[in-house]
JSON list of N, CA and C in Angstrom, two decimals:
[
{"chain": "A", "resi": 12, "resn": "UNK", "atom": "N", "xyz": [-10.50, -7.42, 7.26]},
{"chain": "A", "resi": 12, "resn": "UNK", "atom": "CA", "xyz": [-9.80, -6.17, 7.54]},
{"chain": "A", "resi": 12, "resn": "UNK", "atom": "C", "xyz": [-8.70, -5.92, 6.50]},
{"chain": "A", "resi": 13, "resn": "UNK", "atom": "N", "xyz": [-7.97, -7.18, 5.85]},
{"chain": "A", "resi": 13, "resn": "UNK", "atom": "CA", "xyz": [-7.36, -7.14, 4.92]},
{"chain": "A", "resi": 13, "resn": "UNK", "atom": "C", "xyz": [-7.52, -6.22, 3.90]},
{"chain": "A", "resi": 14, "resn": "UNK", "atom": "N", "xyz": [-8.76, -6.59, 3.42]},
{"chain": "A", "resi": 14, "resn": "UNK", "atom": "CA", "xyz": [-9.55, -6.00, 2.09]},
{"chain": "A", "resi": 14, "resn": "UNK", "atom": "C", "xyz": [-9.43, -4.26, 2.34]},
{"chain": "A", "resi": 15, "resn": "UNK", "atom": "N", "xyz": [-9.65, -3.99, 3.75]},
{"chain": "A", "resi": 15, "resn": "UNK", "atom": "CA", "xyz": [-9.89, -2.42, 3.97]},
{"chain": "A", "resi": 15, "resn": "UNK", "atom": "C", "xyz": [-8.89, -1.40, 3.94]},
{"chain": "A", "resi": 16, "resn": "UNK", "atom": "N", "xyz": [-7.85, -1.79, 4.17]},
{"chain": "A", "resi": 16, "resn": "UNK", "atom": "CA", "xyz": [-6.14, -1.59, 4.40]},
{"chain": "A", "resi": 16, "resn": "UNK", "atom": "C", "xyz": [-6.05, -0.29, 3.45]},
{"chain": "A", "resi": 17, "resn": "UNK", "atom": "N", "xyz": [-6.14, -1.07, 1.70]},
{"chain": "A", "resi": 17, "resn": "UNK", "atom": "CA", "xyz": [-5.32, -0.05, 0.65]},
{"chain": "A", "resi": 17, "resn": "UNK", "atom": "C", "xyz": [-6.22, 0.83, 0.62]},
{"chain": "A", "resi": 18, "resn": "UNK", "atom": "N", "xyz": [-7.21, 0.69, 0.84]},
{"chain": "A", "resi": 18, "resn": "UNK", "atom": "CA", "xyz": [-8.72, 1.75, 0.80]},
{"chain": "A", "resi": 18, "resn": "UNK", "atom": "C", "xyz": [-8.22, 2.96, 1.71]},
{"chain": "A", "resi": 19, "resn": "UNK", "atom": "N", "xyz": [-7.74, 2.63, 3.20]},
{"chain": "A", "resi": 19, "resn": "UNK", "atom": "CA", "xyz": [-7.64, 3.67, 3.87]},
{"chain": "A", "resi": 19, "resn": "UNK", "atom": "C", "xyz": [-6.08, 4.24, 3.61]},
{"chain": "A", "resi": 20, "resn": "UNK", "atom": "N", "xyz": [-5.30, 3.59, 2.72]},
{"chain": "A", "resi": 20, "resn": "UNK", "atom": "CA", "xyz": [-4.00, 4.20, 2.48]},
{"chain": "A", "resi": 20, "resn": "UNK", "atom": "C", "xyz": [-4.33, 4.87, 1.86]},
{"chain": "A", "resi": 21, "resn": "UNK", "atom": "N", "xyz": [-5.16, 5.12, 0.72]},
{"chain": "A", "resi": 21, "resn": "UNK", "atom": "CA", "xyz": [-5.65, 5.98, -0.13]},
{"chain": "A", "resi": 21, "resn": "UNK", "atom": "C", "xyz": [-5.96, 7.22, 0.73]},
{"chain": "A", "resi": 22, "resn": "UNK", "atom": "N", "xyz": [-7.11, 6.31, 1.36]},
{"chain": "A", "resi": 22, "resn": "UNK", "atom": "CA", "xyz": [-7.54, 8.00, 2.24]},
{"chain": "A", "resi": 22, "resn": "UNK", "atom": "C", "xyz": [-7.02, 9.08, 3.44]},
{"chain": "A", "resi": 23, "resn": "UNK", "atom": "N", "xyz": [-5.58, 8.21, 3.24]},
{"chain": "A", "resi": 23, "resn": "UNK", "atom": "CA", "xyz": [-4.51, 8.65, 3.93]},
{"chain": "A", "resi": 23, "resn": "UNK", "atom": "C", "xyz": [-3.31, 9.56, 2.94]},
{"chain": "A", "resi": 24, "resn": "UNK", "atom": "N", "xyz": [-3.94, 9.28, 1.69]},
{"chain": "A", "resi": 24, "resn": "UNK", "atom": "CA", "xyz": [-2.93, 9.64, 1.37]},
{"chain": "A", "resi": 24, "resn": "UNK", "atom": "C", "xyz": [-3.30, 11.27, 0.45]},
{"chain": "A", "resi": 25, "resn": "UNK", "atom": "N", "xyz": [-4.45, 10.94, 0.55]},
{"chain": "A", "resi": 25, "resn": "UNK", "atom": "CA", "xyz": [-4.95, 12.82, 0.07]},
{"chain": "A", "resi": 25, "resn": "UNK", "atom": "C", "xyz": [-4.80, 13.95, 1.12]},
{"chain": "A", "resi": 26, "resn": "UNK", "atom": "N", "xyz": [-4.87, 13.73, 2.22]},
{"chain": "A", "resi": 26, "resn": "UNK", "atom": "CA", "xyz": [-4.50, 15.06, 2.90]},
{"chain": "A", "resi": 26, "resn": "UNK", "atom": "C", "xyz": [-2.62, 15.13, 2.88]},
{"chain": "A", "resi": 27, "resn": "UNK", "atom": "N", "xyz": [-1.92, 13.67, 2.77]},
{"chain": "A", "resi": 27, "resn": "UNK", "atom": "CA", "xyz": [-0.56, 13.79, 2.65]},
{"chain": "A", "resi": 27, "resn": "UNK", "atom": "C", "xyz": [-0.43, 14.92, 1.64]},
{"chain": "A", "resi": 28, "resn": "UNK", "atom": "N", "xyz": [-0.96, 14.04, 0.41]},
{"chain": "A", "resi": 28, "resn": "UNK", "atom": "CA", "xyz": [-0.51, 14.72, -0.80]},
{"chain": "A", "resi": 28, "resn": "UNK", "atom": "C", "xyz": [-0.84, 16.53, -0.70]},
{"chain": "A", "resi": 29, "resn": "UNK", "atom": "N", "xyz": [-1.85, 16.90, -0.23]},
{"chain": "A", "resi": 29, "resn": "UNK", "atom": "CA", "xyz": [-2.05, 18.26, -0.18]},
{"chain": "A", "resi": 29, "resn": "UNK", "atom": "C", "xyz": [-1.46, 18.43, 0.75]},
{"chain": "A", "resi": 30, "resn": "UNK", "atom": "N", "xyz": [-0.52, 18.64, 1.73]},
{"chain": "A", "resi": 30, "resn": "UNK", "atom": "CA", "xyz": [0.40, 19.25, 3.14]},
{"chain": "A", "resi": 30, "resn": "UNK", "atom": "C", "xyz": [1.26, 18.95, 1.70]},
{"chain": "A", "resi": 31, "resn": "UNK", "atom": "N", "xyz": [1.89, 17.97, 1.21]},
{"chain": "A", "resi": 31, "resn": "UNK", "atom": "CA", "xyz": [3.39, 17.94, 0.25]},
{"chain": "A", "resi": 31, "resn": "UNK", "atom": "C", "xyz": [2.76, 19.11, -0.66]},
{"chain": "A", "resi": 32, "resn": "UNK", "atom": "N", "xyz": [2.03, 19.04, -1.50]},
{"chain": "A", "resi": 32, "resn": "UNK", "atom": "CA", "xyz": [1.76, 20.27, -2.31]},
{"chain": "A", "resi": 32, "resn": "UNK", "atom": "C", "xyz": [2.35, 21.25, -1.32]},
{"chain": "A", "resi": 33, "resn": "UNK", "atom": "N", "xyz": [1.50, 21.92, -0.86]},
{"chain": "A", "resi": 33, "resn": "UNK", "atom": "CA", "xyz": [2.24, 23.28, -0.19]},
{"chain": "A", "resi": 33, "resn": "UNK", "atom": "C", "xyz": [3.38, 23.20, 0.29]},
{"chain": "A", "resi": 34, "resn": "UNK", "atom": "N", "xyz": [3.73, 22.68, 0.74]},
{"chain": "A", "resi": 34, "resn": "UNK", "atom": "CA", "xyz": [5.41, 22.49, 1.39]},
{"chain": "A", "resi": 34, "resn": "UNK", "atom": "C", "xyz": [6.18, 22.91, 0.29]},
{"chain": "A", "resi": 35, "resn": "UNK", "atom": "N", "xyz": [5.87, 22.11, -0.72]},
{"chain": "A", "resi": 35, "resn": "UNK", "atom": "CA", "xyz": [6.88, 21.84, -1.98]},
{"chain": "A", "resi": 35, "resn": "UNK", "atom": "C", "xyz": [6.79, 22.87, -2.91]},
{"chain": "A", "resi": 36, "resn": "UNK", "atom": "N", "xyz": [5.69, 23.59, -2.63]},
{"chain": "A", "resi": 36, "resn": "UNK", "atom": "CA", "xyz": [5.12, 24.84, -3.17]},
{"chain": "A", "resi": 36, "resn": "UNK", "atom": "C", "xyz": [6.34, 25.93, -2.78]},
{"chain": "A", "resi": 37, "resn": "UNK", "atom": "N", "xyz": [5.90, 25.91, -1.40]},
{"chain": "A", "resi": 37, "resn": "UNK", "atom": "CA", "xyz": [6.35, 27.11, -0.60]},
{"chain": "A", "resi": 37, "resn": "UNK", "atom": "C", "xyz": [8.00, 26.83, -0.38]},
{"chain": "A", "resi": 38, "resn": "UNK", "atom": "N", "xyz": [8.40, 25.92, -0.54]},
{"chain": "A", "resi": 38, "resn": "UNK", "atom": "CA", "xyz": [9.78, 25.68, -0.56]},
{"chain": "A", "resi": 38, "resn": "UNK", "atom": "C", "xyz": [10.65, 26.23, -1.95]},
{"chain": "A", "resi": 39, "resn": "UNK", "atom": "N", "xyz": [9.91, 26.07, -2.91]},
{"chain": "A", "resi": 39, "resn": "UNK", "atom": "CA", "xyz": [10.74, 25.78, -4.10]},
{"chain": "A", "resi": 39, "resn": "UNK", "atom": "C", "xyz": [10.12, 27.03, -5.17]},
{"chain": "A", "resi": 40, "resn": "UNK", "atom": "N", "xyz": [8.31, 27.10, -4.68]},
{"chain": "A", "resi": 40, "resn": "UNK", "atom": "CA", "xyz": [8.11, 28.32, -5.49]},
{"chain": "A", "resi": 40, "resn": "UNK", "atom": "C", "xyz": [7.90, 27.98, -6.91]},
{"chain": "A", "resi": 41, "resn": "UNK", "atom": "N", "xyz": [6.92, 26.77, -7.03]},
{"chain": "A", "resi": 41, "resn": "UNK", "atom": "CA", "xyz": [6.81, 26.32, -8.24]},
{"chain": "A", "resi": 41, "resn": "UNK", "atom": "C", "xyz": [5.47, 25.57, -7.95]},
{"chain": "A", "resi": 42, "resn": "UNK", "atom": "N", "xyz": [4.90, 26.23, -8.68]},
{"chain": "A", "resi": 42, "resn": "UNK", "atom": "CA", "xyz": [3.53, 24.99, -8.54]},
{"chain": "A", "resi": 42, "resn": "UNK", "atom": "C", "xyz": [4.07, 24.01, -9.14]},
{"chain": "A", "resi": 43, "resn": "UNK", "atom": "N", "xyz": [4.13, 23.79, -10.44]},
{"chain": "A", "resi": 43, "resn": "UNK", "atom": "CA", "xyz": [4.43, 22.28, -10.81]},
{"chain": "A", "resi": 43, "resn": "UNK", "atom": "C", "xyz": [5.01, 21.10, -10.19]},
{"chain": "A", "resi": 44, "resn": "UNK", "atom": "N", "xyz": [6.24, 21.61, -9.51]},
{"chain": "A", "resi": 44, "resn": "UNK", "atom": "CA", "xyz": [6.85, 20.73, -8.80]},
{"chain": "A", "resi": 44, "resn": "UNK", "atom": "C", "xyz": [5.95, 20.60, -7.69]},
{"chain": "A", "resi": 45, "resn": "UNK", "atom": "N", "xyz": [5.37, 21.45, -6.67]},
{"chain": "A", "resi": 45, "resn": "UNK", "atom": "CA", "xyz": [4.24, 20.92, -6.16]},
{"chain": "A", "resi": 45, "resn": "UNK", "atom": "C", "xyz": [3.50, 20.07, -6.48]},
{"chain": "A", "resi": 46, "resn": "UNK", "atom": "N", "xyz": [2.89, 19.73, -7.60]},
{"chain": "A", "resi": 46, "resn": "UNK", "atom": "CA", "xyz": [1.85, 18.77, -8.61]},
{"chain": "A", "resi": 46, "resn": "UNK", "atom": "C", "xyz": [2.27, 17.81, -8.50]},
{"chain": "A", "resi": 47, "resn": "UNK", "atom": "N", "xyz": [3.56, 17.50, -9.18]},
{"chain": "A", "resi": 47, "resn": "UNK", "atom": "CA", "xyz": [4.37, 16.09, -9.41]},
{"chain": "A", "resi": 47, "resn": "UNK", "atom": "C", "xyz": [4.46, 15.93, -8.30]},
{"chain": "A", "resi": 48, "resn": "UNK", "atom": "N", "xyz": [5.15, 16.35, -7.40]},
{"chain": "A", "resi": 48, "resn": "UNK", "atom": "CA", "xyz": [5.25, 15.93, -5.74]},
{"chain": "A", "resi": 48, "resn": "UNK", "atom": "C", "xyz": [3.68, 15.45, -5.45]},
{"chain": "A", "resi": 49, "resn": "UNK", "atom": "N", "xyz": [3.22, 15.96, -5.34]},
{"chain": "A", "resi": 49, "resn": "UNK", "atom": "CA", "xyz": [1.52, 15.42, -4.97]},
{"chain": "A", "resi": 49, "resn": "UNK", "atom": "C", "xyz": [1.02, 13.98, -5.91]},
{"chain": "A", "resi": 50, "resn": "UNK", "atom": "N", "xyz": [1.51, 14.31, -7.39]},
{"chain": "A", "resi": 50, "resn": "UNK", "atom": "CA", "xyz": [1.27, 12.81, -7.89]},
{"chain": "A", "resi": 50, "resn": "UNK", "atom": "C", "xyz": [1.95, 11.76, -7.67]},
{"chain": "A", "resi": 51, "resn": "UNK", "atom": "N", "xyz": [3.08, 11.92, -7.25]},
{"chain": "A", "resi": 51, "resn": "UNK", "atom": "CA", "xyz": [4.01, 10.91, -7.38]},
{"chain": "A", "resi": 51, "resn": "UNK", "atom": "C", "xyz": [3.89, 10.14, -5.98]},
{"chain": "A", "resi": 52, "resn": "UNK", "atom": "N", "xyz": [2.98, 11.18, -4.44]},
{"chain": "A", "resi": 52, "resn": "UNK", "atom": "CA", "xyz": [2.64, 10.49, -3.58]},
{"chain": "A", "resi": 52, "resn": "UNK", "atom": "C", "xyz": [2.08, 9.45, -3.66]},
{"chain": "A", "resi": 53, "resn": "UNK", "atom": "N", "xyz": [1.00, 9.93, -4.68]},
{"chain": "A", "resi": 53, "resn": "UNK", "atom": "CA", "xyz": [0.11, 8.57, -4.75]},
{"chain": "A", "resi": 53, "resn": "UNK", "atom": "C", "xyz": [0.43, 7.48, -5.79]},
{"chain": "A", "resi": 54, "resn": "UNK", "atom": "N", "xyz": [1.19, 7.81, -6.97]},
{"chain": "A", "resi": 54, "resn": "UNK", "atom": "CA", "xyz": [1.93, 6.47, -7.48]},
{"chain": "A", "resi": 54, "resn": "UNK", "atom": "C", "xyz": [2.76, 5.70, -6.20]},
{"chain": "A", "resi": 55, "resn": "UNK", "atom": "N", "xyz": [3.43, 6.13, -5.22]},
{"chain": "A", "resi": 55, "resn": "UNK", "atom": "CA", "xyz": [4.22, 4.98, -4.53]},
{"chain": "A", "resi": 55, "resn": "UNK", "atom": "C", "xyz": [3.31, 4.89, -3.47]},
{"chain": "A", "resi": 56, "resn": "UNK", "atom": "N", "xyz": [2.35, 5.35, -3.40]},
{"chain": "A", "resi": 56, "resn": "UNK", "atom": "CA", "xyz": [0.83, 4.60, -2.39]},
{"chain": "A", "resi": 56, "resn": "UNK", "atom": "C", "xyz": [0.81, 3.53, -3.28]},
{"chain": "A", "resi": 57, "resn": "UNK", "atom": "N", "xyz": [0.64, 3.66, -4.35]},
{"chain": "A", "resi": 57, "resn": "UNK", "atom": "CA", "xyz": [-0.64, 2.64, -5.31]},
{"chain": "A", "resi": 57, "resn": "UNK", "atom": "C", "xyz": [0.94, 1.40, -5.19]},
{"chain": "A", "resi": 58, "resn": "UNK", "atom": "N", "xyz": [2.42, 1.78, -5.53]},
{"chain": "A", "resi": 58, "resn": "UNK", "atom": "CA", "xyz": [2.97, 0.84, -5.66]},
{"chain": "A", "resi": 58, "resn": "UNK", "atom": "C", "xyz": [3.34, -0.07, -5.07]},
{"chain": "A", "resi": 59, "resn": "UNK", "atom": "N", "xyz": [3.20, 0.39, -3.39]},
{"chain": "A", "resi": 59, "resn": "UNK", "atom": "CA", "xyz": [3.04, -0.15, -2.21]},
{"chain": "A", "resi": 59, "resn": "UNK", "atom": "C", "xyz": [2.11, -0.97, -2.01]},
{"chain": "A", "resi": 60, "resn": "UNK", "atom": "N", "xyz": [0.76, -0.76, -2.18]},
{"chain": "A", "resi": 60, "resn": "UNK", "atom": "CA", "xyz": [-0.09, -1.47, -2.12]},
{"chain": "A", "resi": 60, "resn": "UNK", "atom": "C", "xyz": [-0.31, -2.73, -3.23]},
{"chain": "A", "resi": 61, "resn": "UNK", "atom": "N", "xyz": [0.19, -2.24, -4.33]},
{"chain": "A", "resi": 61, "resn": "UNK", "atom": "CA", "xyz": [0.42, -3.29, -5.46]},
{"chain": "A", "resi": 61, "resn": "UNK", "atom": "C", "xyz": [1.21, -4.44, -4.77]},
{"chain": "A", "resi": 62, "resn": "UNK", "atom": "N", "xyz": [2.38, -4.18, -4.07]},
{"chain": "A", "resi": 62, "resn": "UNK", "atom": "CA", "xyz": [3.43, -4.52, -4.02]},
{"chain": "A", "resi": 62, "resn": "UNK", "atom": "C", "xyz": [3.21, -5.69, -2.78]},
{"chain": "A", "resi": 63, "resn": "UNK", "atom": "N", "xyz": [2.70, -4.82, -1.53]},
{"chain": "A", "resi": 63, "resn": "UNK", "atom": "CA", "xyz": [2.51, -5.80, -0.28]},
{"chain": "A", "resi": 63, "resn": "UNK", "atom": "C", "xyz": [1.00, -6.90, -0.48]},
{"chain": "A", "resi": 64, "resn": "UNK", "atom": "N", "xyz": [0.04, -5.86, -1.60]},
{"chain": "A", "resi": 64, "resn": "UNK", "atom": "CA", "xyz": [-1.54, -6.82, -1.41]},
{"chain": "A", "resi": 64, "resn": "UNK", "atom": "C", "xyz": [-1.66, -7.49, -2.47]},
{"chain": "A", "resi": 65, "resn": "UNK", "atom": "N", "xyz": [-0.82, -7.68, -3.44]},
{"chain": "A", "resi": 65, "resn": "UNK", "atom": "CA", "xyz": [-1.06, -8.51, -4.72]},
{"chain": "A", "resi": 65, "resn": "UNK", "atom": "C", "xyz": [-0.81, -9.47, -4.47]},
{"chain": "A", "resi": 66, "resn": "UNK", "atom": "N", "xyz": [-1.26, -10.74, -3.69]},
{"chain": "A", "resi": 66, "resn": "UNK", "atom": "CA", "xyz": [-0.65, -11.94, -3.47]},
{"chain": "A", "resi": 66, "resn": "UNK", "atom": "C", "xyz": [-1.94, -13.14, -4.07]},
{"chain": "A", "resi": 67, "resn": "UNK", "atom": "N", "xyz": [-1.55, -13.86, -4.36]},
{"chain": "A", "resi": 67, "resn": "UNK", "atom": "CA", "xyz": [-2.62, -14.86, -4.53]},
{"chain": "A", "resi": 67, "resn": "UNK", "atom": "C", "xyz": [-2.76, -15.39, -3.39]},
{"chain": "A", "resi": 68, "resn": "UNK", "atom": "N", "xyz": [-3.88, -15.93, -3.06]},
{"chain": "A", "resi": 68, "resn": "UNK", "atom": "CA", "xyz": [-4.56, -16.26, -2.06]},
{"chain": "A", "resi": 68, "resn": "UNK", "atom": "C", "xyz": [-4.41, -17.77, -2.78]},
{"chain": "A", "resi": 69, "resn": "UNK", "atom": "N", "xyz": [-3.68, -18.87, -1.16]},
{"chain": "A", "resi": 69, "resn": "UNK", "atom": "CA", "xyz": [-3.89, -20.32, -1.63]},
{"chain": "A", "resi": 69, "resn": "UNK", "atom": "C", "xyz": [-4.43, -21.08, -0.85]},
{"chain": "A", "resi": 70, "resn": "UNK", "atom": "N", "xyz": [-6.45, -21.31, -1.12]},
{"chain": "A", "resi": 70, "resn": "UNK", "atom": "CA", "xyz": [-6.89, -22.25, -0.50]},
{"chain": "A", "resi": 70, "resn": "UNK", "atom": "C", "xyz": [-7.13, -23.19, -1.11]}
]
């Protein structure tokens, strides 16, 4: 179940990222900053997951 974890953070994290797009859209009135907001979701997905699942395994 380990293994399945960052897989579904991922797939948790594309409908995030599109609700932050529009929000950030409609707040600020900038696509771009929408964009970066949407990328930068998933850099601190990926860094999270780097962060908690990168462990060596010691058997």
């Amino acid at each position: 179940m380990k293994q399945k974890i960052p897989g579904i953070l991922f797939l948790l994290a594309m409908p995030l990222s599109v609700l932050l797009y529009i929000k950030v859209e409609a707040l600020s009135g900038s696509e771009i900053l929408g964009l970066l907001s949407a990328v930068a979701l998933y850099v601190v997905v990926a860094l999270v997951i780097a962060f908690l699942f990168n462990t060596k395994d010691r058997t």
